[in-house]
Coordinates of C-alpha atoms in Angstrom, one line a residue:
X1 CA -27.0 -13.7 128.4
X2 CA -24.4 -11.2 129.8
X3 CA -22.0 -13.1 131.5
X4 CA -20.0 -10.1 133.0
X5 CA -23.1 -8.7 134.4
X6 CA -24.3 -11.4 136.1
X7 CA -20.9 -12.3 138.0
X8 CA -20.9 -8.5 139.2
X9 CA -24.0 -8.5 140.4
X10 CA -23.7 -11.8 142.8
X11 CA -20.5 -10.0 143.4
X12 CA -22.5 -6.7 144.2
X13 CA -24.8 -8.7 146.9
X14 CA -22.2 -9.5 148.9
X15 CA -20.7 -6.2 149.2
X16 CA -24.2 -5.1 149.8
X17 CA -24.5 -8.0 152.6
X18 CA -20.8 -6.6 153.7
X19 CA -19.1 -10.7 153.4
X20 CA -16.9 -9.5 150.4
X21 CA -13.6 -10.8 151.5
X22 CA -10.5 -9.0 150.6
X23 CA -7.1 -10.8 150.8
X24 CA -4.4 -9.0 152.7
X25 CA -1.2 -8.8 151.0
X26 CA 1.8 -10.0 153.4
X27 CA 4.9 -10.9 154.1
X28 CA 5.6 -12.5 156.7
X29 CA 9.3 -11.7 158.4
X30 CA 11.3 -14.9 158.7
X31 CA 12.5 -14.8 162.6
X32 CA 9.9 -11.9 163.6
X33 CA 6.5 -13.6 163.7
X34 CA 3.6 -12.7 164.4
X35 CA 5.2 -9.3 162.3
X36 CA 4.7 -9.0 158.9
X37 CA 4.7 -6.4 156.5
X38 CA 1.9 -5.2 154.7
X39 CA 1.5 -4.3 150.7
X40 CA -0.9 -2.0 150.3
X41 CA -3.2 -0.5 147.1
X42 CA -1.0 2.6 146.9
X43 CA 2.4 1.0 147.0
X44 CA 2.9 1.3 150.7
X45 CA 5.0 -1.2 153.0
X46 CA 3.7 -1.2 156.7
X47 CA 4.7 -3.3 159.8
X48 CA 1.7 -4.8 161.0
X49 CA 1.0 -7.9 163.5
X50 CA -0.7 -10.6 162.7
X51 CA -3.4 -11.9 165.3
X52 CA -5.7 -14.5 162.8
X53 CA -2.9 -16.8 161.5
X54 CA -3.5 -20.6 161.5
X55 CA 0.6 -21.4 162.2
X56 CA -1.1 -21.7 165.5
X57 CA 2.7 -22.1 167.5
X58 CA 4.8 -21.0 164.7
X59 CA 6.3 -23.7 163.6
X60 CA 6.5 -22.5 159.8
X61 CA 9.7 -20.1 161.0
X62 CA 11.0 -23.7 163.3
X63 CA 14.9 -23.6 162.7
X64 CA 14.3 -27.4 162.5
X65 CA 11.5 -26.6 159.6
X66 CA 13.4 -24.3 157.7
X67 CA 16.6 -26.7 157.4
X68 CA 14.9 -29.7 156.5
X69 CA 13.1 -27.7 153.5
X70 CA 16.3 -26.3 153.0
X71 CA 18.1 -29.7 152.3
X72 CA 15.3 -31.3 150.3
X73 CA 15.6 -28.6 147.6
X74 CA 19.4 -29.5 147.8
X75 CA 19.1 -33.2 147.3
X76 CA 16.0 -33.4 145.2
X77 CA 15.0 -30.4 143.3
X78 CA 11.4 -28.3 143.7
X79 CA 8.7 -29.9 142.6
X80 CA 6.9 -34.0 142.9
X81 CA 7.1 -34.6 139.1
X82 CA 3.9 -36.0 138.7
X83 CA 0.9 -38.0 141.1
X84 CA 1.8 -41.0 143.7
X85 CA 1.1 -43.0 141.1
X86 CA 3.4 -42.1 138.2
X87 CA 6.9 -41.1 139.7
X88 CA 5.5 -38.7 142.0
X89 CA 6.2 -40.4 145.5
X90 CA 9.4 -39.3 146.9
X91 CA 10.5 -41.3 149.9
X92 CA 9.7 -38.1 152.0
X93 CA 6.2 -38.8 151.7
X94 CA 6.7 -42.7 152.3
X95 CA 8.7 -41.3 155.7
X96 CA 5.9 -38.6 156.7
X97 CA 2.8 -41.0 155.9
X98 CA 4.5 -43.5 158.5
X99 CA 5.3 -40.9 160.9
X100 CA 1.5 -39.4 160.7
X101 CA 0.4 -43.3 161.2
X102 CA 2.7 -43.3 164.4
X103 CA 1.5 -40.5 165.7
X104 CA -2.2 -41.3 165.4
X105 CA -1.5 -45.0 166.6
X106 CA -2.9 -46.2 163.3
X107 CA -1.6 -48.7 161.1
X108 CA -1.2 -46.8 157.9
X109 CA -1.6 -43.0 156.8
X110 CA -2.5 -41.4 153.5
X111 CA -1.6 -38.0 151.8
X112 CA -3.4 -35.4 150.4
X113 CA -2.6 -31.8 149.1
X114 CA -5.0 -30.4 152.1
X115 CA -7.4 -31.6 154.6
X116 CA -10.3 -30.2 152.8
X117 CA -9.3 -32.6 150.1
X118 CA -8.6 -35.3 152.3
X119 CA -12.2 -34.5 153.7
X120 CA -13.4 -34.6 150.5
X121 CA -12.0 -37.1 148.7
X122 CA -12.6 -39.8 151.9
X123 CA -16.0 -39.0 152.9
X124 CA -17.2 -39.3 149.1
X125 CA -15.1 -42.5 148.1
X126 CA -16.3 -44.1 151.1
X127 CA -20.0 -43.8 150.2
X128 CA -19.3 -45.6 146.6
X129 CA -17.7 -48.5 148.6
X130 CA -19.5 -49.4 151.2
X131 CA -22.9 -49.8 150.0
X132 CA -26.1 -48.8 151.8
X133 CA -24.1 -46.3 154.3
X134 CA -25.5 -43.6 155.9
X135 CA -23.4 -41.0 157.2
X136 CA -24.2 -39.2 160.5
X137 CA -22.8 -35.4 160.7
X138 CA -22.7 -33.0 163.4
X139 CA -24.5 -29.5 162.0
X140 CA -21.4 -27.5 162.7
X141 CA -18.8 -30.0 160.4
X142 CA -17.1 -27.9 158.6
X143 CA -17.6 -27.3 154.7
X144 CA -15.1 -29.8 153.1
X145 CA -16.5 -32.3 155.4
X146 CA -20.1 -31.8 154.2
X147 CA -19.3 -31.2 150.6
X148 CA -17.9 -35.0 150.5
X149 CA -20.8 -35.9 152.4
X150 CA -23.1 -34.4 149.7
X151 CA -20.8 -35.7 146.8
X152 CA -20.9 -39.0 147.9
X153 CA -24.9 -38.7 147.6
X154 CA -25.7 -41.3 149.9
X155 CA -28.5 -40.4 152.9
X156 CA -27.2 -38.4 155.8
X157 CA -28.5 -37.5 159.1
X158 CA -27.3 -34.0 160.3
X159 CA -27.4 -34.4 163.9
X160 CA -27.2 -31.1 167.0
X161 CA -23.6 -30.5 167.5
X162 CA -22.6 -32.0 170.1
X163 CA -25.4 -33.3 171.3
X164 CA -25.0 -37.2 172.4
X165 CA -28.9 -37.7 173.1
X166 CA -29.6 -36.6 169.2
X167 CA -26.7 -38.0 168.3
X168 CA -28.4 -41.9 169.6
X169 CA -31.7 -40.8 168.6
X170 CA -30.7 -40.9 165.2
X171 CA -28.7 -44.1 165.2
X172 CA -31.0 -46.0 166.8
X173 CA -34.0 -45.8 164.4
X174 CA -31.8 -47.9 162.0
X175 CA -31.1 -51.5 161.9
X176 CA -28.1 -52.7 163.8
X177 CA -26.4 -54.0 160.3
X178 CA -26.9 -50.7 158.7
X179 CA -23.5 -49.5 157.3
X180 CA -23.2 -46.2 159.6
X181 CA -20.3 -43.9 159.5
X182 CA -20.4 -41.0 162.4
X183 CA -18.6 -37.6 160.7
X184 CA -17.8 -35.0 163.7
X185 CA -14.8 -32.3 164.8
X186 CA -12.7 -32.4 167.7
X187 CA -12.0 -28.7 168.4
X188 CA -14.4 -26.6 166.0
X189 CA -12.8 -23.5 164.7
X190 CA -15.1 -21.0 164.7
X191 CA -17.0 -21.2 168.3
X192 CA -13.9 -23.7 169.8
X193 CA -15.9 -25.6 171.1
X194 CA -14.5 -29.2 172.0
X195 CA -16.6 -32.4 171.0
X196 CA -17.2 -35.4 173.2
X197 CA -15.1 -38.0 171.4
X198 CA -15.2 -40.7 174.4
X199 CA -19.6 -40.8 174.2
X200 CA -19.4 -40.4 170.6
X201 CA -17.1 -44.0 170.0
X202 CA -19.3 -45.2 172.7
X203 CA -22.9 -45.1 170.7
X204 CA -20.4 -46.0 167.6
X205 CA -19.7 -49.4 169.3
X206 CA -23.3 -49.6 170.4
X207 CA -24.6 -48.9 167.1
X208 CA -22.1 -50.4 165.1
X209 CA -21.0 -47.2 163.3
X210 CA -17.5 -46.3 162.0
X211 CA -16.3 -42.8 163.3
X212 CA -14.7 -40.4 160.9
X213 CA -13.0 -37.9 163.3
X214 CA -11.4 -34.3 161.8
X215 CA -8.6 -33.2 164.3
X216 CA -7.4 -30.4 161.6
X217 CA -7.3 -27.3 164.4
X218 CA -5.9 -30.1 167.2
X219 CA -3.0 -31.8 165.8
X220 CA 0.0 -30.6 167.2
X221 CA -1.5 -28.8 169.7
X222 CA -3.4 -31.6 172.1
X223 CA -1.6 -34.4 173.7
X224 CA 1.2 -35.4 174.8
X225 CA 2.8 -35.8 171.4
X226 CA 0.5 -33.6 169.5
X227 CA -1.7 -36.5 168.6
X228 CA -5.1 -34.3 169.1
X229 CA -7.6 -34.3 171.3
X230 CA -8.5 -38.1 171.1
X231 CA -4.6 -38.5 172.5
X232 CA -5.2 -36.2 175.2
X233 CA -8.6 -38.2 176.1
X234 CA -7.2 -41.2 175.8
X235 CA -9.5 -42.9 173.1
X236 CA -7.2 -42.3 169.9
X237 CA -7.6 -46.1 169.5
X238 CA -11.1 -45.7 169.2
X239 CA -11.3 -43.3 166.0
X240 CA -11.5 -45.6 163.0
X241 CA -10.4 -42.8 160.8
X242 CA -8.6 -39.6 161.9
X243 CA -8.2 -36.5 159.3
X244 CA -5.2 -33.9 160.0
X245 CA -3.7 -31.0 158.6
X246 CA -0.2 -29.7 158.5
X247 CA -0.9 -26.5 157.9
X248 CA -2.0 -25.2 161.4
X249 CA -0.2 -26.8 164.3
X250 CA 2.4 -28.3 162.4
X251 CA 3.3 -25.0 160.7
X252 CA 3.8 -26.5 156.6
X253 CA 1.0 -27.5 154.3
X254 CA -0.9 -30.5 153.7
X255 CA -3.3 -32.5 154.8
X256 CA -4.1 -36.7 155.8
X257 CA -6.4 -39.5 156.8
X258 CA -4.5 -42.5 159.0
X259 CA -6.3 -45.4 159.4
X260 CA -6.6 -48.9 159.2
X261 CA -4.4 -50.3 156.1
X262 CA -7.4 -51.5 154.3
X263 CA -8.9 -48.0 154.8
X264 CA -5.9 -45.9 153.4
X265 CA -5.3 -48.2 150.9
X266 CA -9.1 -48.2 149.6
X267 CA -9.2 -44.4 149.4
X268 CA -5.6 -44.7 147.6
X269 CA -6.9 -46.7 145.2
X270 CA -10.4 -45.4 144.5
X271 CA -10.6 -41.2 145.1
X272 CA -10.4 -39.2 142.0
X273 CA -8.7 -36.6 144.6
X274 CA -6.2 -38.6 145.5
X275 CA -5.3 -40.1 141.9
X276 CA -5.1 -37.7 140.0
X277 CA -3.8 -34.3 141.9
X278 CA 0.1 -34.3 141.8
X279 CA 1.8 -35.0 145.1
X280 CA 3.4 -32.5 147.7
X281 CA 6.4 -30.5 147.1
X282 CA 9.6 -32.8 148.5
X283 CA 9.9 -30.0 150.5
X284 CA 6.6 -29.6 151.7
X285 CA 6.8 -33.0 153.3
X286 CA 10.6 -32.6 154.5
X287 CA 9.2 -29.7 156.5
X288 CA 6.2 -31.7 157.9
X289 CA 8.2 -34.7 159.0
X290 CA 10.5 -32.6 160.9
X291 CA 7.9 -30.5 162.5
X292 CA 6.2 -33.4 163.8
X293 CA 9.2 -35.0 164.6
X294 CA 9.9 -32.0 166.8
X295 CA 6.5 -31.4 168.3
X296 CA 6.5 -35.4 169.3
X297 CA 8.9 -35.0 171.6
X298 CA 8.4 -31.3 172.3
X299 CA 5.8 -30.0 174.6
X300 CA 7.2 -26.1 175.0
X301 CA 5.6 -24.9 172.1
X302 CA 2.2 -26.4 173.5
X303 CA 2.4 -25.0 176.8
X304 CA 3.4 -21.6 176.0
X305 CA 0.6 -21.9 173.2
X306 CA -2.5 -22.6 176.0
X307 CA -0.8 -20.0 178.2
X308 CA -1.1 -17.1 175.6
X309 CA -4.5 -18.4 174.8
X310 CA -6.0 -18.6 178.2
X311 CA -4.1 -15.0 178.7
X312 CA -5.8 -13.2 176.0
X313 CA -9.1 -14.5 176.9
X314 CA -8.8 -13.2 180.9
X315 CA -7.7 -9.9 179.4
X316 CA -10.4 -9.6 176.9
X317 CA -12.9 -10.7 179.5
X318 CA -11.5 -8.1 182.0
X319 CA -11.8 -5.3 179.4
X320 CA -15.7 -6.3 179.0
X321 CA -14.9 -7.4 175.7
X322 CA -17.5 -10.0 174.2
X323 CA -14.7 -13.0 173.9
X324 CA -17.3 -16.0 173.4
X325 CA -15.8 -19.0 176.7
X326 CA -14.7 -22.1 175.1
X327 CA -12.5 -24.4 176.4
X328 CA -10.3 -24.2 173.3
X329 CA -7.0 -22.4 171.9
X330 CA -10.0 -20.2 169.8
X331 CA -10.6 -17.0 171.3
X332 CA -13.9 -15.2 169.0
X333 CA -15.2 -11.9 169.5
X334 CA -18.9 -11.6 168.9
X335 CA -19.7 -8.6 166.6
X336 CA -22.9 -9.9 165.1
X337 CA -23.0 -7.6 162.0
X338 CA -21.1 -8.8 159.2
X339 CA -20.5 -4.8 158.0
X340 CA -19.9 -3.9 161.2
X341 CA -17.5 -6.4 161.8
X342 CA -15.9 -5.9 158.1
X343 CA -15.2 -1.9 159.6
X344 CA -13.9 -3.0 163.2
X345 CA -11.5 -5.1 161.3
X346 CA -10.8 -2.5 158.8
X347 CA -9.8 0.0 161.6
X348 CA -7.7 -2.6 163.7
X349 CA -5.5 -2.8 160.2
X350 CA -5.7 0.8 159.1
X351 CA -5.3 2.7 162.3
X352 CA -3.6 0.0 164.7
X353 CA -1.6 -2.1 162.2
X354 CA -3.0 -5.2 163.8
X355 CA -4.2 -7.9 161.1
X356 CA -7.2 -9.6 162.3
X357 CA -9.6 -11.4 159.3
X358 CA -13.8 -10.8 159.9
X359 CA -15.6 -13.9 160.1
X360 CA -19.1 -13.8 158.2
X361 CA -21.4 -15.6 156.6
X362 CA -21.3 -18.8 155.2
X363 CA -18.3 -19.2 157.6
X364 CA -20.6 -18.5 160.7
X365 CA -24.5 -18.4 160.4
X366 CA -26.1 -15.0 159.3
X367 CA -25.9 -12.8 162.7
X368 CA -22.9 -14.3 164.4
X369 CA -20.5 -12.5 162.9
X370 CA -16.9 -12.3 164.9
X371 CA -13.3 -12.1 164.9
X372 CA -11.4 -14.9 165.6
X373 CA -8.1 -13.7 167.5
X374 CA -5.1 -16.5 167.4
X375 CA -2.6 -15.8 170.2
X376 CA 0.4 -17.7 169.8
X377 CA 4.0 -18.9 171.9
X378 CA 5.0 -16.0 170.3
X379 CA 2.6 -13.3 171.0
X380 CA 4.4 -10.8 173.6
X381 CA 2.1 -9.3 176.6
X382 CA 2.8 -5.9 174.4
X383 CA 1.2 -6.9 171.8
X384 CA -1.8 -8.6 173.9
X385 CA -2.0 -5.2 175.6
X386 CA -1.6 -3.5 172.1
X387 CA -4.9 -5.9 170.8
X388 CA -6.9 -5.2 174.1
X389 CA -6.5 -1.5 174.7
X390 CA -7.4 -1.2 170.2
X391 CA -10.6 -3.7 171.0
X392 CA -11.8 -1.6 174.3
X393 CA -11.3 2.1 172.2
X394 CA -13.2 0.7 168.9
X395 CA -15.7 -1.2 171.4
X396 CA -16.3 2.0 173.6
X397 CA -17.0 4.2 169.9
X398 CA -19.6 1.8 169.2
X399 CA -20.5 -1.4 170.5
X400 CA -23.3 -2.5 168.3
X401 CA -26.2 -1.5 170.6
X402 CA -25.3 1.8 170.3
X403 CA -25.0 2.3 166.4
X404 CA -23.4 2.7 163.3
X405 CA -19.6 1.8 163.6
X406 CA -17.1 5.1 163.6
X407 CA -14.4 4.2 161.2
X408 CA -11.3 5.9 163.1
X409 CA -8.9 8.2 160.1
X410 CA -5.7 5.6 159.6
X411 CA -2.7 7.5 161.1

């Protein structure tokens, strides 16, 4: 067997398939975001602006972020020392895990490194315990979600997203005492599209189904203290089981299940991911509590965050750009080529200096291929005009239709 040559040629098809993903080298400019400064192959340093980042309102420069991180590393030093479970729970993490719990209404919260492990590590650990289960899951969940389902290896039923009517279908062709547990998204990333969390507890209760809800690309962003979109609908109460990050809205890293006691403290107690991965930084959780501390209270950054979004979209629209409508923060630009939309984002970064990442396959199914533009508070109407006026030149060179994508010269 040649090892080498077998990982360079499932390397080689996916450069051929044009879904090779190359990592951007940055730094981001304390103070200056969305800038950032670019490392490039040859040595170069470049300004550039950054239009795909997750720090959806910018809370990872916060003043109130910053200082909190800041004075954990005075009073406790850089790293855990060691799991939850053997000294690695610093009374930061006790503080954040009962602020998450407040802010979801629950009456306990859990944390994990990141959400895809919470996803993982719950979803799978919750199939071992509960015997019999069957877990229902929209098609669109994303991949942490369905790799727990899968690990867990219990039967699932993947179910149209966001489709109600499929949705009961399903449920009802089991007993009423089947253990059911109901696995969907509240905003979904990719398309932004928004799920119906109100019907969805509705057949739960009918059908006597737990509902596992990931709010990872809502929290801090939706309701009226950043709870998510179950706190702007109203029906928070109604989740059994509510997974967050605090890497996107609330600016940090991190992620979390909150929950009923016995819930949290189940999944403490019995997934491997939890056990056995050492805890978050002090500081990592300093910075989290005081971001969603701030955003509890604080509805600016919110506001200014929908206003950007809805902004870019009516520009992008008006420029008879392909922005896919949504009723999320998420504003996608169909390409539907994945090396196509490899060289328009090439070109945006070479030529324009504006850092957008292109979203292929298995991110998006084969065909859908996009960017995925993230206007935040932050984003000035330059740099929206910047973005649009780039977007209409490349789109007028070649929109797909017309052929093979021009690569402009970088300047």
């Amino acid at each position: 067997m040649d090892y080498a040559k077998t990982l360079r040629g499932a390397l080689d098809t996916i450069r051929a398939e044009g879904r090779y993903r190359i990592f951007a080298d940055l730094k981001r400019q304390r103070g200056e975001f969305p800038s950032a400064r670019q490392f490039t192959d040859v040595g170069d340093v470049r300004p550039i602006t950054v239009w795909c980042s997750n720090d959806y309102l910018g809370m990872g420069q916060h003043p109130n972020v910053l200082a909190a991180m800041h004075e954990a590393i005075d009073t406790v030093g850089a790293g855990s020392g060691g799991t939850r479970n053997i000294s690695g729970t610093c009374h930061y993490h006790v503080e954040l895990e009962r602020e998450i719990a407040d802010l979801h209404g629950k009456q306990s919260a859990l944390l994990f490194t990141s959400a895809y492990v919470a996803n993982d590590a719950t979803l799978s650990t919750l199939q071992k315990l509960i015997p019999g289960l069957i877990i229902f899951s929209d098609e669109k969940n994303h991949a942490s979600m369905i790799e727990g389902i899968r690990r867990g290896g219990t039967a699932k039923e993947i179910w149209r997203h966001n489709d109600v009517a499929d949705l009961e279908a399903r449920l009802s062709k089991y007993p009423l005492n089947t253990p059911k547990l109901i696995a969907f998204e509240s905003v979904y990333s990719m398309d932004g599209h928004i799920s119906p969390i109100g019907a969805i507890c509705d057949l739960a209760k009918k059908y006597n189904a737990l509902t596992y809800l990931d709010e990872v690309h809502a929290v801090g962003l939706y309701g009226p203290r950043g709870g998510g979109i179950a706190e702007r609908e109203g029906v928070m109460d109604q989740v059994d089981i509510i997974n967050g990050t605090l890497a996107k809205g609330f600016g940090v890293m991190g992620g979390y299940i909150a929950a009923s006691s016995d819930t949290c403290d189940a999944i403490r107690s019995f997934a491997p991911g939890f056990i056995f991965t050492t805890s978050l930084a002090p500081a990592v959780a300093a910075g989290a509590l005081a971001s969603i501390r701030h955003l509890k209270s604080s509805n600016a950054e919110r506001d200014k965050h929908q206003e950007r979004a809805a902004t870019l979209k009516l520009r992008l629209l008006d420029a008879n750009l392909p922005v896919m409508d949504n009723p999320s923060h998420i504003v996608p630009v169909m390409v539907g080529d994945p090396v196509h939309c490899k060289a328009v984002t090439d070109t945006l970064l070479d030529h324009y200096g504006i850092y957008v990442q292109p979203i292929n396959y298995p991110t998006v199914p084969k065909g859908t291929e996009r960017i995925r533009l993230t206007p935040g508070p932050v984003h000035t109407d330059e740099q929206m005009d910047f973005l649009v006026n780039a977007l209409t030149e490349l789109w007028e060179r070649c929109p797909v239709a017309k052929g093979t994508f021009v690569r402009l010269a970088a300047e």
